Coordinates of C-alpha atoms in Angstrom, one line a residue:
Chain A
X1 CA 16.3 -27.4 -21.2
X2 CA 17.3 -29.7 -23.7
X3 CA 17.7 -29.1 -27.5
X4 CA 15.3 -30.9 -29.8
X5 CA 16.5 -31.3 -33.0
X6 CA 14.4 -31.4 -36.0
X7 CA 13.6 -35.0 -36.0
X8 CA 11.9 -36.8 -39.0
X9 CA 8.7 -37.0 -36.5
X10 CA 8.8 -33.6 -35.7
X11 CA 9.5 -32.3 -39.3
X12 CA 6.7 -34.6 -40.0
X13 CA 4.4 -32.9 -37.8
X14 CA 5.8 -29.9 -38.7
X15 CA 4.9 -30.9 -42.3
X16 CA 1.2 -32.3 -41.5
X17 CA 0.5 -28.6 -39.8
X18 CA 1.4 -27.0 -42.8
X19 CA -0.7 -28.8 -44.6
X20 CA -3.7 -28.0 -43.0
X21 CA -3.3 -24.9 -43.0
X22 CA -2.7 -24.8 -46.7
X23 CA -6.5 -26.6 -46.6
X24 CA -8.1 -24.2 -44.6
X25 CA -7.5 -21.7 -47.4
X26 CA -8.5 -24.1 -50.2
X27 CA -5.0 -23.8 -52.1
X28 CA -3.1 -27.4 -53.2
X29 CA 0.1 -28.0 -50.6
X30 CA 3.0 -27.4 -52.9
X31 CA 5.5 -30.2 -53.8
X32 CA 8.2 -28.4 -52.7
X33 CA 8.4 -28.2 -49.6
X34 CA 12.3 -27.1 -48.1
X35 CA 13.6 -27.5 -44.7
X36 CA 15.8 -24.6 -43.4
X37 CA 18.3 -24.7 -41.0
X38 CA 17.7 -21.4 -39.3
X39 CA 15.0 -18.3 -39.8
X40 CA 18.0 -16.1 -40.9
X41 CA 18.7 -18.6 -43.7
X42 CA 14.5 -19.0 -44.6
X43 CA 13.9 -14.8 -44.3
X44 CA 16.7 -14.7 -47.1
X45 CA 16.0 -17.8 -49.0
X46 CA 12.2 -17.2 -49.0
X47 CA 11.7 -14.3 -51.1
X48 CA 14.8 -14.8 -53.2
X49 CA 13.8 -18.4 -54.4
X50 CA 9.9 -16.4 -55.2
X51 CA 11.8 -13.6 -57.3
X52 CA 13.3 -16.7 -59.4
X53 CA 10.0 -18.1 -59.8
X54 CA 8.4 -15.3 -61.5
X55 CA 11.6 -15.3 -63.8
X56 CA 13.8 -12.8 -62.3
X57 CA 16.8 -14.7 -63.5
X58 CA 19.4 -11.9 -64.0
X59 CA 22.6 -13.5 -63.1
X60 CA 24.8 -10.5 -62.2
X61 CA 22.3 -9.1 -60.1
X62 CA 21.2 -12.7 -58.2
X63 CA 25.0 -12.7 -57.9
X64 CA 25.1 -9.2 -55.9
X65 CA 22.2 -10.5 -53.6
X66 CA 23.9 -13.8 -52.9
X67 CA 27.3 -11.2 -52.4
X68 CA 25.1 -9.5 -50.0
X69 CA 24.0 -12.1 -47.9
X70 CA 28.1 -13.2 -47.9
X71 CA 29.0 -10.1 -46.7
X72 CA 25.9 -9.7 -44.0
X73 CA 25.2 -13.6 -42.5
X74 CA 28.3 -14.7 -43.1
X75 CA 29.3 -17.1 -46.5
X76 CA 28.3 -20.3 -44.2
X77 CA 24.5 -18.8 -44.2
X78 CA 24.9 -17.7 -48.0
X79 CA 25.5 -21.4 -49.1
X80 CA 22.8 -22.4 -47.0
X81 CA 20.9 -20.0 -48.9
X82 CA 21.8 -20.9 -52.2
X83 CA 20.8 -24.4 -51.5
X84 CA 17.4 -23.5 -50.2
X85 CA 16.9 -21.1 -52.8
X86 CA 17.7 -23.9 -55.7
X87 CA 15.5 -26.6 -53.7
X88 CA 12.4 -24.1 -53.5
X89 CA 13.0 -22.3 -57.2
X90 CA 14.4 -25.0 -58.9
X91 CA 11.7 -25.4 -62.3
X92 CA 9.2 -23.3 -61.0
X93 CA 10.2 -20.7 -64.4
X94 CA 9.1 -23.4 -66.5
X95 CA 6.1 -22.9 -64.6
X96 CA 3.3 -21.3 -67.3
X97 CA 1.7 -19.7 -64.3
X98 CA 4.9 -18.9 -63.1
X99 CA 3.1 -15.4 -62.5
X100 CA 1.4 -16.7 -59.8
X101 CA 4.4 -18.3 -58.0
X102 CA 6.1 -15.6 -55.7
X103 CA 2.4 -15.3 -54.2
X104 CA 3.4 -15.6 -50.3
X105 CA 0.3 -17.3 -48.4
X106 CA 0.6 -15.7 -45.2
X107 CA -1.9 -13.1 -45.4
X108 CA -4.8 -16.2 -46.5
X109 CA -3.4 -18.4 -43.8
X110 CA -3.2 -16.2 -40.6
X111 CA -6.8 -14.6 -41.4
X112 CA -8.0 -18.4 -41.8
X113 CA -6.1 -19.8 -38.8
X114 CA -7.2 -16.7 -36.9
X115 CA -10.7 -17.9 -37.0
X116 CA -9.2 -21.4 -35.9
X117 CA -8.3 -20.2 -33.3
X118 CA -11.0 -18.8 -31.8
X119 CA -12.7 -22.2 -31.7
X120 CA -9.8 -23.5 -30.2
X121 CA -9.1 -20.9 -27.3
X122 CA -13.2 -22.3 -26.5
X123 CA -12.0 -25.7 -26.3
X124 CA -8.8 -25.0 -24.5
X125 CA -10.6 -23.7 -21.9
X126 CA -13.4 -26.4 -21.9
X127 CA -10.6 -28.7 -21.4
X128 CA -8.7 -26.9 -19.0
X129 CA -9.5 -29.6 -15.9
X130 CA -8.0 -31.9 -18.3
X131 CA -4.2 -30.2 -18.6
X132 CA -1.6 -32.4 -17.4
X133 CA 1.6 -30.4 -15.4
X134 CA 3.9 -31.4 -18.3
X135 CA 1.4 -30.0 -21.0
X136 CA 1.4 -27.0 -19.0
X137 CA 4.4 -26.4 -18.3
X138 CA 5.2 -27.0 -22.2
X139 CA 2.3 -24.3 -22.6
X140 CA 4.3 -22.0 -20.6
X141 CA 7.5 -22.5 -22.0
X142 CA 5.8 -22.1 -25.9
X143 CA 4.1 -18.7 -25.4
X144 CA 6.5 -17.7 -23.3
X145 CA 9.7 -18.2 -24.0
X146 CA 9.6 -19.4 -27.2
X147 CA 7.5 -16.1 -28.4
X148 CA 10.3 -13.7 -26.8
X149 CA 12.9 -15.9 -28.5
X150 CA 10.8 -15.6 -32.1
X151 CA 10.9 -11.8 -31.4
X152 CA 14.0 -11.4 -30.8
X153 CA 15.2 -13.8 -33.9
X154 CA 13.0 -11.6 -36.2
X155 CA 15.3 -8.3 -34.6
X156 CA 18.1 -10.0 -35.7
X157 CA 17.1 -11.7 -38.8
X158 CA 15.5 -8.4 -39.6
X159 CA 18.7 -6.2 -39.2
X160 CA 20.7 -8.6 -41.2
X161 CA 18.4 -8.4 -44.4
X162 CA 17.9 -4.9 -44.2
X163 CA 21.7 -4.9 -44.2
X164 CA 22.1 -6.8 -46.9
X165 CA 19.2 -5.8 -49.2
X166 CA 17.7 -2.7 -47.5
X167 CA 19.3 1.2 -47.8
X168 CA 18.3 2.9 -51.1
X169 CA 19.6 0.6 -53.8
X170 CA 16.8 -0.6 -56.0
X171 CA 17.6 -3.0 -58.7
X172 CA 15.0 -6.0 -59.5
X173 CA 15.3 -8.8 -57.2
X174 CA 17.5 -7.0 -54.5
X175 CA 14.0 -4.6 -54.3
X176 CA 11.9 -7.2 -54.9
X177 CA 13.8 -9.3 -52.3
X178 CA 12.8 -6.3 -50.0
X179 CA 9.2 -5.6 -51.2
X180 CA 8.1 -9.3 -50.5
X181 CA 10.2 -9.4 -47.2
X182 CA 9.0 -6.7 -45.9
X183 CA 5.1 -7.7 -46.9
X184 CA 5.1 -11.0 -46.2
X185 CA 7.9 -12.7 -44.5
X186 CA 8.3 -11.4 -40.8
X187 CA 7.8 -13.7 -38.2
X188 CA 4.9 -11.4 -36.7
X189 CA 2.5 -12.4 -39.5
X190 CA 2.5 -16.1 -38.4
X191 CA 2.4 -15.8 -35.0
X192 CA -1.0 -17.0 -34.9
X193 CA 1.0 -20.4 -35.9
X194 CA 2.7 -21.4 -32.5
X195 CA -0.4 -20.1 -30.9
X196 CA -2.7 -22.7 -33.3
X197 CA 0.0 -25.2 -32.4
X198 CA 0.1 -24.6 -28.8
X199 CA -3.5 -24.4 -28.9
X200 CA -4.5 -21.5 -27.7
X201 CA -3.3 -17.6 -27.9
X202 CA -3.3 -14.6 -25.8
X203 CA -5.7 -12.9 -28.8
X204 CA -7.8 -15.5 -29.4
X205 CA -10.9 -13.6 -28.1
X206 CA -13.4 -15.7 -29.8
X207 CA -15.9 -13.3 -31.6
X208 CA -19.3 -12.5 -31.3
X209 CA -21.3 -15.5 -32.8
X210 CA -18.6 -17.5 -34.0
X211 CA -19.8 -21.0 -33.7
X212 CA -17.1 -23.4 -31.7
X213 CA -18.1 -26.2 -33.4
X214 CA -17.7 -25.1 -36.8
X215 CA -14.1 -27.5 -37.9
X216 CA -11.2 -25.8 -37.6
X217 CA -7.6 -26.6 -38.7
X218 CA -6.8 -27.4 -35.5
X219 CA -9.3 -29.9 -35.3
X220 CA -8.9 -31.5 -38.6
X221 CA -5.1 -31.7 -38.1
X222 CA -2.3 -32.8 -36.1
X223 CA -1.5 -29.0 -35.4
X224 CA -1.8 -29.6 -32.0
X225 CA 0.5 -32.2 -31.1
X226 CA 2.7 -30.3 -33.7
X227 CA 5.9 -29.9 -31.7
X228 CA 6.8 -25.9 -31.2
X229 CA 8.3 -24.0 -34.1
X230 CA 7.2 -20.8 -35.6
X231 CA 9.0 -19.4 -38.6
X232 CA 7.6 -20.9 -41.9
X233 CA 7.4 -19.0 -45.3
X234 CA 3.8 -20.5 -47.5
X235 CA 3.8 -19.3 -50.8
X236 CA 1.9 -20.7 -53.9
X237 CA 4.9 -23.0 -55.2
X238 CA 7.0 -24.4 -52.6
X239 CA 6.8 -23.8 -49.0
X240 CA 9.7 -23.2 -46.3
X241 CA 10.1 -24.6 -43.1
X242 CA 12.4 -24.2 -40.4
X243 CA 12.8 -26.1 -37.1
X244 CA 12.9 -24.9 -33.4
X245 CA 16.4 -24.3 -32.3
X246 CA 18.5 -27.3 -31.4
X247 CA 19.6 -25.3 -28.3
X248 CA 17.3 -23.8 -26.2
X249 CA 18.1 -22.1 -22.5
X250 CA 15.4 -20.8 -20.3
X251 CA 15.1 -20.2 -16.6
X252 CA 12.0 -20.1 -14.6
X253 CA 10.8 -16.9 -13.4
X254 CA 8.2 -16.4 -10.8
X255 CA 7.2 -19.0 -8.4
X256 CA 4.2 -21.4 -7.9
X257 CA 1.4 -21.3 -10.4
X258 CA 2.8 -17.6 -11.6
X259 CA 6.0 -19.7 -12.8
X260 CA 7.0 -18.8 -16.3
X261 CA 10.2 -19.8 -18.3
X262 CA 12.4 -17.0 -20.1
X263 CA 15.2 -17.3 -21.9
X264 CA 18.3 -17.1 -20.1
X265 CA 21.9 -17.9 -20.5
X266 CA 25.1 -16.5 -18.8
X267 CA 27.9 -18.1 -20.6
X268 CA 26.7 -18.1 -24.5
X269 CA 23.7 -18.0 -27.1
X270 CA 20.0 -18.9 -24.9
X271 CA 19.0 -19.8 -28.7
X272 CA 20.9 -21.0 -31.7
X273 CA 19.9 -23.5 -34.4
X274 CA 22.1 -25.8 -36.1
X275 CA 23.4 -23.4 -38.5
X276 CA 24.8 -21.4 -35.8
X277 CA 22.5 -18.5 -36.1
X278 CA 22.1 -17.5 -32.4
X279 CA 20.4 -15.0 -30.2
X280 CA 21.4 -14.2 -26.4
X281 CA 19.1 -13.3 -23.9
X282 CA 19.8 -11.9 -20.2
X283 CA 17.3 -12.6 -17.7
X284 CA 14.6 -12.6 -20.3
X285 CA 16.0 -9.8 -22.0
X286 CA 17.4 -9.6 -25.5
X287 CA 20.8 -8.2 -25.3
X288 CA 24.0 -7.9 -28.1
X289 CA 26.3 -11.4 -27.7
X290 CA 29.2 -8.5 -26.3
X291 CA 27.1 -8.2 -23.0
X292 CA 26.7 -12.1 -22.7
X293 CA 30.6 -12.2 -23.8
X294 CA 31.3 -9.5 -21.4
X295 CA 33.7 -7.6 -23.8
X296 CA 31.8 -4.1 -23.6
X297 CA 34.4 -1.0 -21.5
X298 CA 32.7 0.6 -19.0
X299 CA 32.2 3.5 -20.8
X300 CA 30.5 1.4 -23.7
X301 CA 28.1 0.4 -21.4
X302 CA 27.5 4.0 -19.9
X303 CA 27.1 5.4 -23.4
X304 CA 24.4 2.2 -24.5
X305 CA 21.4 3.9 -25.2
X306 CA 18.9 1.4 -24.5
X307 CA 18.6 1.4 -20.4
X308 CA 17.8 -2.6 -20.6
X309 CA 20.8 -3.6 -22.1
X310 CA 22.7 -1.2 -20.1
X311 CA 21.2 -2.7 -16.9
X312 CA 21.9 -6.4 -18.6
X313 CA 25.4 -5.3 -19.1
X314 CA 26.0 -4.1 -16.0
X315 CA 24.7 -7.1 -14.2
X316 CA 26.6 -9.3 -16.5
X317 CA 29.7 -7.9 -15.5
X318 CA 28.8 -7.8 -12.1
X319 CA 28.5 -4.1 -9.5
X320 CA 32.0 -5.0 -8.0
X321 CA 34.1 -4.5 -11.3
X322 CA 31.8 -2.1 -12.8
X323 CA 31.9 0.3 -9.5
X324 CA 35.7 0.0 -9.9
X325 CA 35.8 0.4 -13.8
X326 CA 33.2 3.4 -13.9
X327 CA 35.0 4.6 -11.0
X328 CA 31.8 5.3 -9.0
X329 CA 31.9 7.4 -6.3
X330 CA 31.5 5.9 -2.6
X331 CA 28.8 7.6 -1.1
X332 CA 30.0 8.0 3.2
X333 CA 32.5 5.4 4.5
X334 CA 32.3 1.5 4.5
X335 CA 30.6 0.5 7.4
X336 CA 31.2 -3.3 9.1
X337 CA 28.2 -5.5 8.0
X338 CA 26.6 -6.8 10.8
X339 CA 26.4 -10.3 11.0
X340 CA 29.2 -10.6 8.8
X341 CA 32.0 -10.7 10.6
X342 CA 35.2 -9.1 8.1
X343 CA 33.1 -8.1 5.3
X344 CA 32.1 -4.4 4.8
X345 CA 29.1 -2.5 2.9
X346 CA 30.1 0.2 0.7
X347 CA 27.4 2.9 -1.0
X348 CA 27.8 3.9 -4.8
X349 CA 26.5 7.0 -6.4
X350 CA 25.3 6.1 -9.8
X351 CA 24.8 8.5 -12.5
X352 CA 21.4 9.4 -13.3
X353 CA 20.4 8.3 -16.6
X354 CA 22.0 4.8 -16.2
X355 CA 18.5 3.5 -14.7
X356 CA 15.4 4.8 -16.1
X357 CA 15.1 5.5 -12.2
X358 CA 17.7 7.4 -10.1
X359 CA 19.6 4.8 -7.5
X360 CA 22.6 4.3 -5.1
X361 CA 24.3 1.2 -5.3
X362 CA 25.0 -1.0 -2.2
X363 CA 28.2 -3.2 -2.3
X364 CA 27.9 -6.5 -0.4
X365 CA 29.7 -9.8 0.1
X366 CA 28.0 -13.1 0.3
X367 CA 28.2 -14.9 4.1
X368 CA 29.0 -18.5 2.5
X369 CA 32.3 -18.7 1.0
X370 CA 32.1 -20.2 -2.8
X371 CA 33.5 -23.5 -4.8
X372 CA 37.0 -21.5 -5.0
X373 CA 37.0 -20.3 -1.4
X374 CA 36.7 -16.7 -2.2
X375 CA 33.1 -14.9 -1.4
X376 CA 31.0 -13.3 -3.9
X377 CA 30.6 -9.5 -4.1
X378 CA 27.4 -8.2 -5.5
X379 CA 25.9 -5.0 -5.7
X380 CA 21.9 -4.1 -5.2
X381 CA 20.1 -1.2 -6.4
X382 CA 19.2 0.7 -3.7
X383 CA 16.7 4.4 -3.7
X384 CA 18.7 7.4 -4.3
X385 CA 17.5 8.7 -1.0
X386 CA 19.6 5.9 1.0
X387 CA 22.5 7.9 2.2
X388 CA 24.8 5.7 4.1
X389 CA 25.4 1.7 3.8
X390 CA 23.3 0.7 6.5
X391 CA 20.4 2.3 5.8
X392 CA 20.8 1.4 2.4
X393 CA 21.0 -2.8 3.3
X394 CA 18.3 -2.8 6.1
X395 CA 16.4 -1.2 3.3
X396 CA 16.5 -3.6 1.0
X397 CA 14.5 -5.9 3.6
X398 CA 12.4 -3.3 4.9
X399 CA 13.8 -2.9 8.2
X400 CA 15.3 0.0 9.9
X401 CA 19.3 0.7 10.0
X402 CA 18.3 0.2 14.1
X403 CA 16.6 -3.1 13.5
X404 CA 19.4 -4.4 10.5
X405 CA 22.5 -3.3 12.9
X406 CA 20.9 -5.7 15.4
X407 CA 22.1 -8.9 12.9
X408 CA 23.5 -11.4 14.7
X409 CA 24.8 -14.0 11.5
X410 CA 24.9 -13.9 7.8
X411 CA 24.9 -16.9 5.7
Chain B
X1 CA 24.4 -27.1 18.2
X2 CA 24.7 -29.6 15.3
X3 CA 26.9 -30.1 12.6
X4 CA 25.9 -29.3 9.0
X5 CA 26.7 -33.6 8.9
X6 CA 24.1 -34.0 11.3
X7 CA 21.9 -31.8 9.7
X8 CA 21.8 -33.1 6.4
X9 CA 21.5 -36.7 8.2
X10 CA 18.5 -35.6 9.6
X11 CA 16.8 -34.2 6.9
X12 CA 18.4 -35.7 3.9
X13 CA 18.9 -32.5 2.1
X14 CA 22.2 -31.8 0.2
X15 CA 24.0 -29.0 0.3
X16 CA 27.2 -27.9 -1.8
X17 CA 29.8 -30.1 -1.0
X18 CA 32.9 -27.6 -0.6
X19 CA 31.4 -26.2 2.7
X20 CA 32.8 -27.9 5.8
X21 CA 30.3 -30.7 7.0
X22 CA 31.7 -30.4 10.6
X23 CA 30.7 -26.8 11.2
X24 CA 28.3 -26.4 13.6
X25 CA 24.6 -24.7 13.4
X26 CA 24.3 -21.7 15.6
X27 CA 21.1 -21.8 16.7
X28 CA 19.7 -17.8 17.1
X29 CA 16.5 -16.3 18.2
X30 CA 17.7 -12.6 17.1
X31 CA 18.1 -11.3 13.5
X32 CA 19.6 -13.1 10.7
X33 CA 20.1 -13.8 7.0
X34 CA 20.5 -16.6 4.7
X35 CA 21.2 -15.0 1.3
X36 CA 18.2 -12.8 0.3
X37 CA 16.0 -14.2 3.0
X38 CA 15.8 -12.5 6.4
X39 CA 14.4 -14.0 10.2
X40 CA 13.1 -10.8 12.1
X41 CA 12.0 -11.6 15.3
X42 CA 8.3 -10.1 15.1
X43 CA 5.3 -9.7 17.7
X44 CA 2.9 -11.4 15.5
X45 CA 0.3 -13.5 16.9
X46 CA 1.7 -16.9 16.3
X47 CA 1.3 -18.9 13.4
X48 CA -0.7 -22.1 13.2
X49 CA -0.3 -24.5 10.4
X50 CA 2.3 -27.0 11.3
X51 CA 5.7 -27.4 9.3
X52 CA 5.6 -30.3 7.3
X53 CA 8.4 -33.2 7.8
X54 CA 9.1 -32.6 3.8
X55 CA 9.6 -29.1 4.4
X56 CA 8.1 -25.4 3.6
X57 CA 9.8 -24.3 0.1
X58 CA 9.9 -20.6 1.2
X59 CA 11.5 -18.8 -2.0
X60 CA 11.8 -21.1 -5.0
X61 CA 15.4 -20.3 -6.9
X62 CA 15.6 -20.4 -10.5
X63 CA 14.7 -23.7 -12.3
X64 CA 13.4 -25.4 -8.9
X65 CA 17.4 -25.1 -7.8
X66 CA 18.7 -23.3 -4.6
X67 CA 15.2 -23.3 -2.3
X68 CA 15.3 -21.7 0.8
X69 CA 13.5 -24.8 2.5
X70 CA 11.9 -24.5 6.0
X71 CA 12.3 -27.6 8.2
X72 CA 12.0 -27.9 11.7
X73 CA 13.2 -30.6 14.7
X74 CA 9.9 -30.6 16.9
X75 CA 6.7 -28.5 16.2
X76 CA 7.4 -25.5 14.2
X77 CA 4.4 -23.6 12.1
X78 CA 4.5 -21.3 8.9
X79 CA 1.4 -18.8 7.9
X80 CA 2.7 -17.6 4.2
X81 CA 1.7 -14.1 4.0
X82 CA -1.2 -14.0 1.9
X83 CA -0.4 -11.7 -1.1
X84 CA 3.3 -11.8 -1.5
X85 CA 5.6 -9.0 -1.3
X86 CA 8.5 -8.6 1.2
X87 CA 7.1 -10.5 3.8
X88 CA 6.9 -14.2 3.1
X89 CA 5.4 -15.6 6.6
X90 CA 5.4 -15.7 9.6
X91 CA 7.3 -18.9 11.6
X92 CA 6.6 -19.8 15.0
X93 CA 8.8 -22.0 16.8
X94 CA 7.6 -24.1 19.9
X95 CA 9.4 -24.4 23.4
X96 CA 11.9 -27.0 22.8
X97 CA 12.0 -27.2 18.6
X98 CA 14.3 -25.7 16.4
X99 CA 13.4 -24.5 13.0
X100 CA 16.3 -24.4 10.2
X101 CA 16.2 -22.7 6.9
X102 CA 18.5 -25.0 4.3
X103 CA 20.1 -23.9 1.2
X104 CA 22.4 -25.6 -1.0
X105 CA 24.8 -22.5 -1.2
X106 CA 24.3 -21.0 1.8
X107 CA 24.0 -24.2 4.3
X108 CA 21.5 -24.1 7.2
X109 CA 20.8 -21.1 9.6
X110 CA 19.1 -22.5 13.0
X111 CA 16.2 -21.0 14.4
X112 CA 15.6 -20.7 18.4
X113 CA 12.1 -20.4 19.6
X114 CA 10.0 -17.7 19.2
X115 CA 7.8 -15.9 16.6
X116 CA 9.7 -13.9 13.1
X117 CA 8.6 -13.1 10.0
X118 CA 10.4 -14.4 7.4
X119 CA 11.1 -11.6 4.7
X120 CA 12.4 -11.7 1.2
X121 CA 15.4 -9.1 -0.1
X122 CA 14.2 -6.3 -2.7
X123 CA 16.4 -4.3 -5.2
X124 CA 15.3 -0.7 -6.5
X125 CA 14.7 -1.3 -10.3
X126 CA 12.6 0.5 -12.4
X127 CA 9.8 -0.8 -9.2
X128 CA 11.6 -2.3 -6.5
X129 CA 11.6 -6.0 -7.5
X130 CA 12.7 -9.2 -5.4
X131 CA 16.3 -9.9 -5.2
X132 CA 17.2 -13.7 -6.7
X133 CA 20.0 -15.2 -5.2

């Protein structure tokens, strides 16, 4: 799929959604309004530039923070930071109310939106005759995709800031950095947002007696042409924003009218914004870059904890190498397979505990030779009760070893 | 037997272009595979809605790539199996026809005449799940 960058029309959007929101809740849209260039940069910059704002302006601590953030995110993020920090803070402790000023909105805005939404789910459906294939297919990818992307962004972005400012240190705006990120600033809490943009949400019951044509931000704005985005910090004086990535890879999954999109990418990053803050994702599934960059030994990958990732890593790598590397046992002898004329099947024991269910492994080659003339090997999960190769292949098309030895070609 | 060439003249679907055009299509009426889709010959009553000339997608591949597509030279019919799962259909070929399942990677596998069911591969994951090729 291709990137979208954050264009002036979509910031603009971006920008008029925001707004509305803001409206719903009855509080003025604050004049400063700062774009970020990734949510890791926003989930630091955010509740820093509030600390300054209720004048919190200890130098040689705002200096160990910034440190922090060096040390965690890299210095690339930190000047980010800085820069976001001095565009949302900047005046605000001149501010008499300055009190007021590290007040973060989200709380107001996703209880106001959630009603919104309710209305909107109503007219979603009402208009469901009316949904174009690309509008549905961009409703797929957005809450879809683009929700198991946000998720695992905020995994990330939350490890790094608990890195950086979490762990028992308390001094003022390192805990205070903590205490408001921690309230107010996860992506979670405005995940009502891409649903309001996309128009409709998987929660969005609409209560009991709640009157659809009541107006609703998503009427009164451009929210729903709003393209897809879903990190954004509202507080009382300035207001952070950050675009979709500008690289996005999905794959479909499913076929037909079941068709959904996940994000998917075998050779680097199936997110990243222009900052270079990145997540990867296997098959839909959030895995560490080192199983996308294939660096893990194969006894890294036995001793991963999470079954997923170990399952991601192991597919990454491929059954072939990692039944060599593992050194998995062979289970009987290789056995001809039929209808393949050279290639063999071999049978893998594989530890228990590797799966969350037990399983054999079959061994197989491919019966079209590839681009560089060799022919794939891949391995298939397989029940623990297969016991010998054949079995184990005719099972994985429900046929007997009788019936599968029967195969007369393979391509 | 036809050539791959011929095959691809005839239907006007592209395949990768490092397999050898000038191999020929063995046309079989027993078992066989193309990638994680199986022909079983099956006694099944027959099935009765006609092949298109645009082709039966019978497993979509990831972003609407590598289709195993159904086509056919004469009257061939396809009943999808109703709810999914390892079997995908059942393919009847008439007297005479031959059906062919094309793949970019994996070419074209010719079908004789006669009934199968057309099944899908299946991997044991946490529930078996369908094998994507």
């Amino acid at each position: 799929m291709p990137g979208r960058h954050g264009t002036a029309a979509e910031r603009q959007a971006w920008e008029s959604a925001a707004r509305a929101c803001y409206r719903e809740i009855g509080v003025p849209f604050p004049e400063r309004v700062v774009w970020v260039s990734s949510p890791l940069v926003g989930a630091f910059a955010a509740p820093i530039a509030a600390c300054l704002s209720t004048g919190h302006r200890n130098n040689r601590v705002l200096d160990s923070v910034y440190r922090a953030v060096d040390d965690t995110a890299g210095e690339t993020v930190g000047h980010a930071v800085r820069a976001a920090v001095q565009a949302a803070a900047d005046g605000a402790a001149s501010d008499p109310v300055h009190g007021a000023a590290a007040t973060a909105l989200h709380a107001e805005i996703i209880a106001a939106v959630g009603s919104a939404l309710a209305a909107t789910t109503a007219s979603a459906v009402r208009d469901d005759a009316h949904v174009t294939p690309a509008r549905e297919e961009s409703l797929g990818v957005l809450t879809g995709a683009l929700s198991m992307i946000a998720e695992a962004s905020d995994a990330a972005v939350r490890a790094a800031v608990d890195a950086a400012v979490g762990g028992p240190r308390q001094d003022t705006i390192r805990g205070e950095v903590r205490r408001l990120w921690r309230a107010h600033l996860t992506w979670r809490q405005s995940d009502a947002w891409p649903a309001l943009v996309g128009g409709f949400g998987p929660d969005a019951v609409p209560p009991p007696g709640e009157s659809p044509s009541r107006p609703t931000v998503a009427e009164r704005s451009p929210a729903q042409s709003a393209p897809a985005g879903w990190w954004w910090w509202p507080f009382l004086d300035f207001v952070m924003l950050c675009p979709r990535p500008a690289e996005l890879h999905v794959e479909q999954a499913g076929e037909g009218p079941w068709a959904t999109h996940r994000p998917h990418r075998a050779d680097g990053p199936a997110a990243r914004w222009a900052d270079g803050f990145r997540v990867y994702f296997w098959h839909g599934t959030h895995v560490p870059q080192a199983v996308i960059d294939d660096t893990l030994t194969a006894d890294e990958i036995l001793r991963e904890p999470n079954a997923e990732i170990r399952r991601c890593a192991i597919e990454r790598r491929g059954w072939d190498r990692f039944i060599a590397e593992a050194r998995l046992a062979q289970v009987g002898p290789a056995v001809p397979d039929p209808g393949n004329p050279g290639q063999t099947l071999t049978l893998h024991d594989v530890p228990e505990g590797i799966y969350t269910t037990h399983v054999r492994v079959l061994l197989c080659t491919n019966g079209t030779v590839e681009r560089d003339g060799t022919r794939r090997r891949f391995g298939l999960t397989v029940p623990a009760e297969c016991t010998d190769p054949l079995e184990a292949a005719a099972w994985t098309y429900g046929l007997t070893s009788v019936q599968y030895a029967t195969a007369q070609r393979r391509s | 037997m036809p050539t791959i060439e011929e095959a691809i003249a005839i239907f006007g679907v592209t395949i990768d272009d490092h397999l050898d055009r000038q191999a020929e299509i063995p046309i079989l009426s027993g078992l066989q595979f193309q990638g994680d889709v199986a022909v079983v010959p099956a006694d099944r009553q027959p099935a009765r809605t006609p092949v298109p000339e645009t082709g039966v997608p019978i497993v979509r591949g990831q972003a609407e790539a590598n289709t195993h597509l159904l086509l056919a030279t004469g009257k061939a019919f396809f009943t999808p199996e109703r709810f999914g799962g390892l079997v995908l259909g059942v393919l009847t070929v008439a007297a005479d026809a031959t059906a062919y399942l094309a793949h970019p990677e994996h070419a074209f596998t010719g079908i004789a005449p006669g009934t199968y069911e057309l099944r899908r591969q299946r991997e044991q994951a946490d529930q078996a799940r369908l094998v994507a090729d």
